[in-house]
Amino acid sequence: MKYSKVMNFLIVVIVVVLGIVGDCYGQLQDGYYKDSCPQAEDIARSVTWQYVGANPAMAAKLLRLHFHDCFVRGCEASVLLNSTANNTAEKDAFPNLSLGGFYIIDAIKAALEKACPGIVSCADIVALAARDAVAHQLGYSLWEVQTGRRDGTVSLESEALADLPSPASNFATLKQSFASKNLGVKDLVVLSGGHGIGVAQCIIFGNRVYNFTGKGDSDPTLNATYVAYLKTKCKGEFDSATTVPMVPGSGLTFNNTYYTILKENEGIFTSDVALTTDIYANYVVDVMRANMGTFFNEFGNSMRKMGAVGVLTGNQGVIRKKCAVNNS
Ligand code: HEM
Ligand SMILES: *[C@@H]1O[C@H](CO)[C@@H](O)[C@H](O)[C@H]1NC(C)=O
Ligand SMILES: *[C@@H]1O[C@H](CO)[C@@H](O)[C@H](O)[C@H]1NC(C)=O
Ligand SMILES: *[C@@H]1O[C@H](CO)[C@@H](O)[C@H](O)[C@H]1NC(C)=O
Ligand SMILES: *[C@@H]1O[C@H](CO)[C@@H](O)[C@H](O)[C@H]1NC(C)=O
Ligand SMILES: *[C@@H]1O[C@H](CO)[C@@H](O)[C@H](O)[C@H]1NC(C)=O
Ligand SMILES: *[C@@H]1O[C@H](CO)[C@@H](O)[C@H](O)[C@H]1NC(C)=O
């Protein structure tokens, strides 16, 4: 008798604890829309592929958008909100330079509102678009996107400035920035592989090429052959009109060559170079460089983890009608 009371009590405790732990993980799920909007993921993919097919440079923009969304207030689409008369939003903060792809998100949202009004969140659309953008050139998805995110209503320039790591960051700063989002060093190295596609403006790294210590010198950790090449592209330290591919000669192909160029001292930002300055991080660089399959697999795992940062689920947040503005 006494025994079974104790057992009952324990079972209740276990159920309550499991419930709390479950809530902590935000309750994203694979195929959240399978009943409420079964065609949601197909529609999102076909719109993304249509636009990325028309302009392959957009794949990098969509991938970066998800990162910028998740690192500021969690993956809740705050990065999409426009500034208003009395608020400067994240997208108008300095680190927004060259952020793009908003018109594609709006096109996906419009298609989904037509098919299933008020069901699919902008935050899920950003997560799906990042996955589908990377998948376009490969022809297959590298990860399942968990869905069920809801949208926030607040977007602040100040938080983008505080929460997005600077490209001038050293390893300790990057590690701390990712740790504050519950992402480890392995995630940091693997997700930085996102720089395997896309471009950077000369002004972001121009000091490394033209005037590193104020003596008209270049960063000694930057490959001299690469410096000479970059000088043929960038018209000076503060050239904001020119972009270069972050992986020399590529920029459109998502693969693990990013890790090879890191080892050749061709990482474009100080934050890329930083990954080889820590023993464990450098080990992860070597592992990612050695095998494309391992990189693809780990990239998917870390993207799912990043995609769960600070999400709003259940009855938190809202479903925006238009991604760039709050519902009136
Ligand atoms: C580790 C910290 C990171 C830093 C400091 C950083 C910084 C930057 C900077 C400064 C740019 C160029 C912006 C410009 O030229 O205006 C850039 C571009 C980009 N970043 Fe990152 N980033 C980081 C992590 C990530 C992650 C985790 C992803 C995605 C998984 C990502 C994806 C991209 C992509 C795809 C581009 C190219 C965008 C384009 O072509 O327009 N970055 N990043
Ligand atoms: C922002 O300004 C509008 C009028 O332009 C006003 O109605 C609104 O209450 C203001 N919001 C905040 C948060 O101050
Ligand atoms: C970035 O912010 C500036 C203002 O700081 C704004 O003029 C520009 O349109 C923003 N860019 C994007 C892509 O939102
Ligand atoms: C490099 O920077 C220093 C100090 O900021 C400046 O005085 C100098 O003119 C710059 N040199 C070049 C070549 O831009
Ligand atoms: C990655 O893509 C680039 C650009 O298309 C290509 O030059 C390189 O060989 C590819 N790397 C691997 C390992 O497939
Ligand atoms: C510089 O880059 C070239 C390829 O562009 C590579 O062959 C060489 O090994 C690199 N040098 C150093 C010191 O990393
Ligand atoms: C958001 O801002 C962009 C750029 O200023 C503008 O083109 C777009 O129409 C705005 N979206 C909405 C829904 O107001």
Tab-separated table of C-alpha atoms and ligand atoms in Angstrom:
chain	number	residue	atom	x	y	z
A	1	MET	CA	0.000	0.000	0.000
A	2	LYS	CA	2.637	2.427	1.154
A	3	TYR	CA	4.850	1.265	-1.690
A	4	SER	CA	2.264	1.996	-4.383
A	5	LYS	CA	1.640	5.487	-2.993
A	6	VAL	CA	5.334	6.191	-3.269
A	7	MET	CA	5.297	4.794	-6.803
A	8	ASN	CA	2.315	6.941	-7.756
A	9	PHE	CA	4.048	9.989	-6.365
A	10	LEU	CA	7.235	9.185	-8.291
A	11	ILE	CA	5.320	8.690	-11.509
A	12	VAL	CA	3.609	12.067	-11.104
A	13	VAL	CA	7.009	13.706	-10.441
A	14	ILE	CA	8.532	12.041	-13.495
A	15	VAL	CA	5.634	13.089	-15.745
A	16	VAL	CA	5.801	16.696	-14.506
A	17	VAL	CA	9.585	16.851	-14.957
A	18	LEU	CA	9.353	15.394	-18.477
A	19	GLY	CA	6.654	17.943	-19.300
A	20	ILE	CA	8.859	20.815	-18.168
A	21	VAL	CA	11.887	19.476	-20.065
A	22	GLY	CA	9.702	19.079	-23.169
A	23	ASP	CA	8.618	22.720	-22.930
A	24	CYS	CA	12.235	23.845	-22.638
A	25	TYR	CA	12.943	22.353	-26.040
A	26	GLY	CA	10.260	24.534	-27.591
A	27	GLN	CA	8.213	21.709	-29.083
A	28	LEU	CA	9.233	22.242	-32.662
A	29	GLN	CA	8.433	19.145	-34.681
A	30	ASP	CA	9.079	17.584	-38.052
A	31	GLY	CA	6.028	18.231	-40.240
A	32	TYR	CA	4.103	20.523	-37.856
A	33	TYR	CA	1.823	21.559	-40.746
A	34	LYS	CA	1.016	18.023	-41.955
A	35	ASP	CA	-2.629	18.350	-40.882
A	36	SER	CA	-3.202	22.137	-40.913
A	37	CYS	CA	-1.506	22.821	-44.268
A	38	PRO	CA	-0.162	19.614	-45.783
A	39	GLN	CA	1.197	21.333	-48.890
A	40	ALA	CA	3.065	24.046	-46.902
A	41	GLU	CA	6.601	22.708	-47.338
A	42	ASP	CA	6.064	21.882	-51.026
A	43	ILE	CA	4.771	25.371	-51.748
A	44	ALA	CA	7.628	27.001	-49.827
A	45	ARG	CA	10.208	24.931	-51.695
A	46	SER	CA	8.762	25.545	-55.130
A	47	VAL	CA	8.701	29.335	-54.614
A	48	THR	CA	12.259	29.338	-53.202
A	49	TRP	CA	13.554	27.218	-56.067
A	50	GLN	CA	11.835	29.443	-58.617
A	51	TYR	CA	13.584	32.564	-57.263
A	52	VAL	CA	16.957	30.938	-56.521
A	53	GLY	CA	16.854	29.365	-59.980
A	54	ALA	CA	16.345	32.823	-61.474
A	55	ASN	CA	19.147	34.325	-59.344
A	56	PRO	CA	21.519	31.807	-57.709
A	57	ALA	CA	23.125	34.550	-55.574
A	58	MET	CA	19.927	34.599	-53.518
A	59	ALA	CA	20.701	31.224	-51.948
A	60	ALA	CA	23.371	32.801	-49.728
A	61	LYS	CA	21.062	35.663	-48.771
A	62	LEU	CA	18.333	33.276	-47.611
A	63	LEU	CA	20.787	31.198	-45.584
A	64	ARG	CA	22.209	34.275	-43.866
A	65	LEU	CA	18.731	35.639	-43.117
A	66	HIS	CA	17.977	32.601	-40.947
A	67	PHE	CA	21.226	33.078	-38.999
A	68	HIS	CA	20.482	36.765	-38.394
A	69	ASP	CA	16.939	35.936	-37.367
A	70	CYS	CA	17.921	33.237	-34.866
A	71	PHE	CA	20.747	35.181	-33.211
A	72	VAL	CA	18.577	38.162	-32.345
A	73	ARG	CA	15.592	37.321	-30.063
A	74	GLY	CA	15.520	33.755	-31.383
A	75	CYS	CA	14.122	32.424	-34.670
A	76	GLU	CA	10.900	34.448	-34.629
A	77	ALA	CA	11.142	36.513	-37.800
A	78	SER	CA	12.058	39.785	-36.052
A	79	VAL	CA	14.668	40.263	-38.806
A	80	LEU	CA	11.830	40.704	-41.314
A	81	LEU	CA	10.014	43.563	-39.571
A	82	ASN	CA	10.291	47.012	-41.120
A	83	SER	CA	11.269	50.035	-39.090
A	84	THR	CA	8.389	52.288	-38.067
A	85	ALA	CA	8.120	56.009	-37.283
A	86	ASN	CA	9.259	55.438	-33.711
A	87	ASN	CA	11.347	52.265	-33.951
A	88	THR	CA	14.491	51.345	-35.861
A	89	ALA	CA	14.278	47.631	-36.585
A	90	GLU	CA	17.030	44.962	-36.790
A	91	LYS	CA	17.151	45.160	-40.567
A	92	ASP	CA	18.323	48.768	-40.346
A	93	ALA	CA	21.192	48.014	-37.954
A	94	PHE	CA	24.770	48.256	-39.259
A	95	PRO	CA	25.396	44.483	-39.460
A	96	ASN	CA	22.476	44.267	-41.927
A	97	LEU	CA	24.874	45.266	-44.728
A	98	SER	CA	23.896	43.265	-47.777
A	99	LEU	CA	21.095	41.378	-46.031
A	100	GLY	CA	18.591	40.385	-48.682
A	101	GLY	CA	16.020	37.963	-49.963
A	102	PHE	CA	13.095	39.667	-48.240
A	103	TYR	CA	11.102	39.704	-51.500
A	104	ILE	CA	11.398	35.924	-51.695
A	105	ILE	CA	10.119	35.493	-48.131
A	106	ASP	CA	7.209	37.788	-49.034
A	107	ALA	CA	6.461	35.712	-52.148
A	108	ILE	CA	6.462	32.457	-50.155
A	109	LYS	CA	4.215	34.039	-47.535
A	110	ALA	CA	1.781	35.287	-50.190
A	111	ALA	CA	1.568	31.801	-51.733
A	112	LEU	CA	1.003	30.210	-48.324
A	113	GLU	CA	-1.601	32.771	-47.245
A	114	LYS	CA	-3.478	31.920	-50.414
A	115	ALA	CA	-3.343	28.170	-49.746
A	116	CYS	CA	-3.769	28.200	-45.944
A	117	PRO	CA	-4.613	31.649	-44.564
A	118	GLY	CA	-3.158	32.481	-41.151
A	119	ILE	CA	-1.461	29.124	-40.600
A	120	VAL	CA	2.229	29.257	-41.514
A	121	SER	CA	4.514	31.590	-39.530
A	122	CYS	CA	7.088	33.881	-41.104
A	123	ALA	CA	9.715	32.365	-38.781
A	124	ASP	CA	9.072	28.892	-40.233
A	125	ILE	CA	9.202	30.347	-43.748
A	126	VAL	CA	12.678	31.777	-43.045
A	127	ALA	CA	13.849	28.385	-41.740
A	128	LEU	CA	12.391	26.504	-44.714
A	129	ALA	CA	13.787	29.003	-47.221
A	130	ALA	CA	17.318	28.604	-45.782
A	131	ARG	CA	17.104	24.823	-46.137
A	132	ASP	CA	15.585	24.936	-49.619
A	133	ALA	CA	18.026	27.602	-50.833
A	134	VAL	CA	20.998	25.378	-49.965
A	135	ALA	CA	19.190	22.370	-51.444
A	136	HIS	CA	18.543	24.014	-54.812
A	137	GLN	CA	21.968	23.419	-56.382
A	138	LEU	CA	22.292	19.967	-54.784
A	139	GLY	CA	18.802	18.815	-55.744
A	140	TYR	CA	18.167	17.375	-52.284
A	141	SER	CA	17.698	18.698	-48.754
A	142	LEU	CA	20.532	18.431	-46.249
A	143	TRP	CA	18.188	18.497	-43.254
A	144	GLU	CA	14.566	18.223	-42.138
A	145	VAL	CA	13.330	21.603	-40.903
A	146	GLN	CA	11.432	21.354	-37.653
A	147	THR	CA	8.405	23.635	-37.719
A	148	GLY	CA	5.880	25.133	-35.313
A	149	ARG	CA	7.630	28.478	-34.716
A	150	ARG	CA	5.470	31.518	-34.127
A	151	ASP	CA	6.304	35.132	-34.931
A	152	GLY	CA	7.495	37.839	-32.570
A	153	THR	CA	6.287	41.421	-32.658
A	154	VAL	CA	9.427	43.293	-31.571
A	155	SER	CA	12.503	44.119	-33.646
A	156	LEU	CA	15.206	46.405	-32.270
A	157	GLU	CA	18.323	47.768	-33.963
A	158	SER	CA	20.091	47.772	-30.579
A	159	GLU	CA	19.655	44.015	-30.173
A	160	ALA	CA	21.062	43.286	-33.628
A	161	LEU	CA	24.122	45.363	-32.746
A	162	ALA	CA	24.524	43.509	-29.448
A	163	ASP	CA	23.821	39.924	-30.527
A	164	LEU	CA	25.365	39.505	-33.982
A	165	PRO	CA	29.070	38.624	-33.821
A	166	SER	CA	31.407	41.032	-35.591
A	167	PRO	CA	33.614	39.747	-38.435
A	168	ALA	CA	36.539	41.201	-36.463
A	169	SER	CA	35.838	38.801	-33.569
A	170	ASN	CA	38.544	36.572	-32.139
A	171	PHE	CA	37.891	32.964	-31.145
A	172	ALA	CA	36.980	33.674	-27.506
A	173	THR	CA	34.360	36.220	-28.557
A	174	LEU	CA	32.837	33.891	-31.161
A	175	LYS	CA	32.755	31.009	-28.690
A	176	GLN	CA	31.011	33.207	-26.129
A	177	SER	CA	28.523	34.534	-28.707
A	178	PHE	CA	27.525	31.023	-29.790
A	179	ALA	CA	27.494	29.718	-26.196
A	180	SER	CA	24.971	32.439	-25.334
A	181	LYS	CA	22.661	30.731	-27.868
A	182	ASN	CA	23.401	27.270	-26.457
A	183	LEU	CA	25.589	26.465	-29.458
A	184	GLY	CA	28.985	24.860	-28.935
A	185	VAL	CA	32.359	25.211	-30.619
A	186	LYS	CA	31.512	22.404	-33.024
A	187	ASP	CA	28.342	24.270	-34.072
A	188	LEU	CA	30.395	27.446	-34.476
A	189	VAL	CA	32.860	25.773	-36.842
A	190	VAL	CA	30.217	23.814	-38.743
A	191	LEU	CA	27.810	26.745	-39.152
A	192	SER	CA	30.647	29.014	-40.269
A	193	GLY	CA	30.727	26.646	-43.247
A	194	GLY	CA	27.748	28.757	-44.354
A	195	HIS	CA	30.463	31.075	-45.664
A	196	GLY	CA	31.028	28.440	-48.326
A	197	ILE	CA	28.481	30.370	-50.379
A	198	GLY	CA	27.996	34.060	-50.861
A	199	VAL	CA	29.935	37.256	-51.059
A	200	ALA	CA	31.444	39.906	-48.817
A	201	GLN	CA	31.829	43.599	-49.453
A	202	CYS	CA	35.413	44.851	-49.597
A	203	ILE	CA	34.712	47.417	-46.890
A	204	ILE	CA	34.144	44.635	-44.349
A	205	PHE	CA	37.654	43.174	-44.659
A	206	GLY	CA	39.448	46.044	-46.488
A	207	ASN	CA	41.750	46.845	-43.575
A	208	ARG	CA	43.180	43.302	-43.741
A	209	VAL	CA	44.176	43.936	-47.347
A	210	TYR	CA	45.169	47.609	-47.392
A	211	ASN	CA	45.913	49.030	-43.958
A	212	PHE	CA	46.032	46.494	-41.156
A	213	THR	CA	48.074	48.414	-38.570
A	214	GLY	CA	47.785	51.895	-40.024
A	215	LYS	CA	51.027	51.595	-41.976
A	216	GLY	CA	49.525	50.690	-45.351
A	217	ASP	CA	50.235	47.012	-44.620
A	218	SER	CA	48.146	43.840	-44.938
A	219	ASP	CA	47.213	41.273	-42.297
A	220	PRO	CA	50.232	38.923	-42.022
A	221	THR	CA	47.851	35.981	-41.456
A	222	LEU	CA	46.321	36.557	-44.918
A	223	ASN	CA	47.870	34.582	-47.806
A	224	ALA	CA	50.093	36.996	-49.779
A	225	THR	CA	48.941	35.602	-53.143
A	226	TYR	CA	45.367	36.142	-52.027
A	227	VAL	CA	46.128	39.705	-50.879
A	228	ALA	CA	47.484	40.457	-54.351
A	229	TYR	CA	44.306	39.036	-55.904
A	230	LEU	CA	42.035	40.985	-53.543
A	231	LYS	CA	43.870	44.197	-54.464
A	232	THR	CA	42.873	43.638	-58.075
A	233	LYS	CA	39.229	43.452	-56.964
A	234	CYS	CA	38.799	45.939	-54.103
A	235	LYS	CA	39.365	49.582	-54.992
A	236	GLY	CA	40.763	50.524	-51.603
A	237	GLU	CA	40.075	49.828	-47.954
A	238	PHE	CA	36.597	51.325	-47.837
A	239	ASP	CA	35.166	50.068	-51.143
A	240	SER	CA	31.532	49.265	-50.406
A	241	ALA	CA	30.532	48.946	-54.057
A	242	THR	CA	32.516	45.761	-54.733
A	243	THR	CA	31.911	42.262	-53.412
A	244	VAL	CA	34.101	39.176	-53.662
A	245	PRO	CA	33.117	35.529	-53.194
A	246	MET	CA	34.006	34.351	-49.687
A	247	VAL	CA	35.441	31.178	-51.191
A	248	PRO	CA	37.772	32.274	-54.004
A	249	GLY	CA	36.423	31.222	-57.379
A	250	SER	CA	33.144	29.935	-55.963
A	251	GLY	CA	30.468	31.855	-54.137
A	252	LEU	CA	27.566	29.918	-55.585
A	253	THR	CA	28.467	26.306	-54.809
A	254	PHE	CA	27.710	25.085	-51.308
A	255	ASN	CA	30.458	22.616	-50.384
A	256	ASN	CA	33.290	22.120	-47.875
A	257	THR	CA	35.938	24.056	-49.811
A	258	TYR	CA	35.536	26.801	-47.184
A	259	TYR	CA	37.595	24.643	-44.807
A	260	THR	CA	40.313	24.091	-47.395
A	261	ILE	CA	40.751	27.798	-48.013
A	262	LEU	CA	40.903	28.413	-44.240
A	263	LYS	CA	43.958	26.156	-44.145
A	264	GLU	CA	45.477	28.093	-47.060
A	265	ASN	CA	45.159	31.316	-45.063
A	266	GLU	CA	42.418	32.640	-47.293
A	267	GLY	CA	39.688	33.111	-44.707
A	268	ILE	CA	38.181	36.470	-45.618
A	269	PHE	CA	37.253	37.682	-42.124
A	270	THR	CA	39.225	37.649	-38.880
A	271	SER	CA	36.284	35.588	-37.534
A	272	ASP	CA	36.964	32.905	-40.189
A	273	VAL	CA	40.691	32.849	-39.427
A	274	ALA	CA	39.841	32.551	-35.716
A	275	LEU	CA	38.509	29.028	-36.245
A	276	THR	CA	42.036	27.759	-36.843
A	277	THR	CA	43.470	29.472	-33.755
A	278	ASP	CA	41.910	27.082	-31.234
A	279	ILE	CA	43.072	23.475	-31.013
A	280	TYR	CA	39.613	21.865	-30.858
A	281	ALA	CA	38.038	24.216	-33.408
A	282	ASN	CA	40.941	23.591	-35.775
A	283	TYR	CA	40.391	19.851	-35.339
A	284	VAL	CA	36.748	20.309	-36.378
A	285	VAL	CA	37.948	22.342	-39.397
A	286	ASP	CA	40.142	19.384	-40.398
A	287	VAL	CA	37.286	16.901	-40.007
A	288	MET	CA	34.904	19.048	-42.085
A	289	ARG	CA	37.549	19.546	-44.766
A	290	ALA	CA	38.317	15.837	-45.005
A	291	ASN	CA	34.853	14.605	-45.926
A	292	MET	CA	31.990	16.278	-47.762
A	293	GLY	CA	29.419	13.825	-46.412
A	294	THR	CA	30.460	14.512	-42.827
A	295	PHE	CA	30.226	18.258	-43.401
A	296	PHE	CA	26.774	18.038	-45.031
A	297	ASN	CA	25.505	15.839	-42.224
A	298	GLU	CA	26.915	18.017	-39.439
A	299	PHE	CA	25.752	21.204	-41.148
A	300	GLY	CA	22.201	19.851	-41.130
A	301	ASN	CA	22.438	18.894	-37.460
A	302	SER	CA	23.771	22.289	-36.434
A	303	MET	CA	21.206	24.139	-38.570
A	304	ARG	CA	18.414	22.268	-36.779
A	305	LYS	CA	19.974	23.274	-33.475
A	306	MET	CA	20.347	26.905	-34.536
A	307	GLY	CA	16.783	26.810	-35.868
A	308	ALA	CA	15.490	26.045	-32.373
A	309	VAL	CA	17.204	28.982	-30.651
A	310	GLY	CA	14.729	31.092	-28.669
A	311	VAL	CA	11.701	29.960	-30.647
A	312	LEU	CA	8.145	30.949	-29.745
A	313	THR	CA	5.742	27.992	-29.829
A	314	GLY	CA	2.259	26.972	-28.715
A	315	ASN	CA	0.294	30.072	-27.774
A	316	GLN	CA	3.347	32.354	-27.645
A	317	GLY	CA	3.738	34.999	-30.335
A	318	VAL	CA	1.496	35.409	-33.361
A	319	ILE	CA	1.160	34.375	-36.997
A	320	ARG	CA	1.870	37.529	-38.982
A	321	LYS	CA	-0.272	38.200	-42.044
A	322	LYS	CA	2.565	40.032	-43.786
A	323	CYS	CA	6.117	39.255	-42.750
A	324	ALA	CA	7.408	42.851	-42.856
A	325	VAL	CA	4.789	44.373	-40.555
A	326	ASN	CA	2.937	43.473	-37.386
A	327	ASN	CA	-0.741	42.589	-37.644
A	328	SER	CA	-2.885	45.646	-37.056
B	1	HEM	C1	30.516	33.026	-36.877
B	1	HEM	C2	30.098	34.269	-36.917
B	1	HEM	C3	29.752	34.975	-38.191
B	1	HEM	C4	30.196	36.200	-38.575
B	1	HEM	C5	31.122	37.113	-37.787
B	1	HEM	C6	29.631	36.470	-39.874
B	1	HEM	C7	29.839	37.635	-40.584
B	1	HEM	C8	29.460	37.831	-41.891
B	1	HEM	C9	29.735	39.004	-42.668
B	1	HEM	C10	30.444	40.254	-42.135
B	1	HEM	C11	29.278	38.807	-43.925
B	1	HEM	C12	29.395	39.739	-45.126
B	1	HEM	C13	28.433	40.875	-45.040
B	1	HEM	C14	28.647	41.932	-46.085
B	1	HEM	O1	29.495	41.812	-46.956
B	1	HEM	O2	27.921	42.912	-46.010
B	1	HEM	C15	28.676	37.494	-43.945
B	1	HEM	C16	28.098	36.925	-45.037
B	1	HEM	C17	27.424	35.723	-45.014
B	1	HEM	N1	27.201	34.933	-43.909
B	1	HEM	FE1	28.072	35.146	-42.102
B	1	HEM	N2	28.865	35.408	-40.252
B	1	HEM	C18	28.898	34.470	-39.262
B	1	HEM	C19	28.215	33.273	-39.246
B	1	HEM	C20	27.368	32.850	-40.240
B	1	HEM	C21	26.489	31.711	-40.143
B	1	HEM	C22	26.310	30.850	-38.892
B	1	HEM	C23	25.864	31.597	-41.345
B	1	HEM	C24	24.836	30.580	-41.788
B	1	HEM	C25	24.801	29.345	-41.379
B	1	HEM	C26	26.362	32.655	-42.188
B	1	HEM	C27	26.015	32.835	-43.508
B	1	HEM	C28	26.482	33.853	-44.308
B	1	HEM	C29	26.253	33.918	-45.743
B	1	HEM	C30	25.551	32.864	-46.574
B	1	HEM	C31	26.827	35.103	-46.181
B	1	HEM	C32	26.850	35.640	-47.615
B	1	HEM	C33	25.660	36.532	-47.863
B	1	HEM	C34	25.599	37.094	-49.259
B	1	HEM	O3	26.137	36.510	-50.216
B	1	HEM	O4	24.972	38.141	-49.412
B	1	HEM	N3	27.250	33.413	-41.476
B	1	HEM	N4	28.791	36.931	-42.692
B	2	LIG	C1	4.571	54.976	-32.317
B	2	LIG	O1	4.047	56.113	-32.971
B	2	LIG	C2	2.654	55.999	-33.296
B	2	LIG	C3	2.260	57.224	-34.073
B	2	LIG	O2	3.181	57.511	-35.085
B	2	LIG	C4	1.844	55.820	-32.021
B	2	LIG	O3	0.499	55.595	-32.371
B	2	LIG	C5	2.376	54.625	-31.233
B	2	LIG	O4	1.714	54.534	-29.997
B	2	LIG	C6	3.853	54.740	-31.006
B	2	LIG	N1	4.329	53.512	-30.383
B	2	LIG	C7	5.175	53.491	-29.379
B	2	LIG	C8	5.567	52.172	-28.873
B	2	LIG	O5	5.606	54.514	-28.855
B	3	LIG	C1	20.423	48.595	-43.646
B	3	LIG	O1	20.307	49.713	-42.793
B	3	LIG	C2	20.373	50.961	-43.465
B	3	LIG	C3	20.292	52.059	-42.418
B	3	LIG	O2	21.250	51.846	-41.416
B	3	LIG	C4	19.231	51.072	-44.477
B	3	LIG	O3	19.353	52.266	-45.199
B	3	LIG	C5	19.288	49.888	-45.431
B	3	LIG	O4	18.178	49.898	-46.279
B	3	LIG	C6	19.308	48.569	-44.651
B	3	LIG	N1	19.487	47.467	-45.578
B	3	LIG	C7	18.645	46.429	-45.645
B	3	LIG	C8	19.014	45.363	-46.584
B	3	LIG	O5	17.625	46.375	-44.985
B	4	LIG	C1	46.351	53.837	-42.958
B	4	LIG	O1	45.759	54.231	-41.746
B	4	LIG	C2	46.444	55.300	-41.122
B	4	LIG	C3	45.846	55.513	-39.744
B	4	LIG	O2	44.494	55.189	-39.698
B	4	LIG	C4	46.352	56.529	-42.006
B	4	LIG	O3	47.005	57.626	-41.390
B	4	LIG	C5	46.988	56.205	-43.343
B	4	LIG	O4	46.828	57.301	-44.233
B	4	LIG	C6	46.388	54.959	-43.975
B	4	LIG	N1	47.176	54.570	-45.118
B	4	LIG	C7	46.654	54.167	-46.264
B	4	LIG	C8	47.588	53.749	-47.332
B	4	LIG	O5	45.443	54.183	-46.459
B	5	LIG	C1	33.295	23.207	-54.501
B	5	LIG	O1	32.805	24.100	-55.476
B	5	LIG	C2	33.805	24.834	-56.156
B	5	LIG	C3	33.157	25.861	-57.058
B	5	LIG	O2	32.307	25.288	-57.968
B	5	LIG	C4	34.679	23.871	-56.943
B	5	LIG	O3	35.713	24.580	-57.580
B	5	LIG	C5	35.279	22.878	-55.957
B	5	LIG	O4	36.009	21.898	-56.657
B	5	LIG	C6	34.191	22.197	-55.132
B	5	LIG	N1	34.861	21.432	-54.099
B	5	LIG	C7	34.610	20.165	-53.872
B	5	LIG	C8	35.404	19.542	-52.788
B	5	LIG	O5	33.760	19.555	-54.514
B	6	LIG	C1	48.338	30.586	-50.511
B	6	LIG	O1	47.308	30.185	-51.390
B	6	LIG	C2	47.716	29.291	-52.404
B	6	LIG	C3	46.520	29.003	-53.272
B	6	LIG	O2	45.970	30.185	-53.755
B	6	LIG	C4	48.266	28.013	-51.809
B	6	LIG	O3	48.740	27.182	-52.827
B	6	LIG	C5	49.389	28.349	-50.839
B	6	LIG	O4	49.789	27.184	-50.178
B	6	LIG	C6	48.912	29.364	-49.820
B	6	LIG	N1	50.018	29.752	-48.957
B	6	LIG	C7	49.938	29.710	-47.644
B	6	LIG	C8	51.134	30.174	-46.891
B	6	LIG	O5	48.953	29.341	-47.032
B	7	LIG	C1	8.867	47.146	-45.842
B	7	LIG	O1	9.917	48.001	-46.261
B	7	LIG	C2	10.319	47.805	-47.603
B	7	LIG	C3	11.568	48.644	-47.857
B	7	LIG	O2	11.403	49.935	-47.381
B	7	LIG	C4	9.156	48.179	-48.528
B	7	LIG	O3	9.518	47.964	-49.880
B	7	LIG	C5	7.964	47.275	-48.185
B	7	LIG	O4	6.853	47.638	-48.950
B	7	LIG	C6	7.628	47.371	-46.705
B	7	LIG	N1	6.625	46.344	-46.417
B	7	LIG	C7	5.429	46.617	-45.925
B	7	LIG	C8	4.507	45.454	-45.765
B	7	LIG	O5	5.107	47.728	-45.574
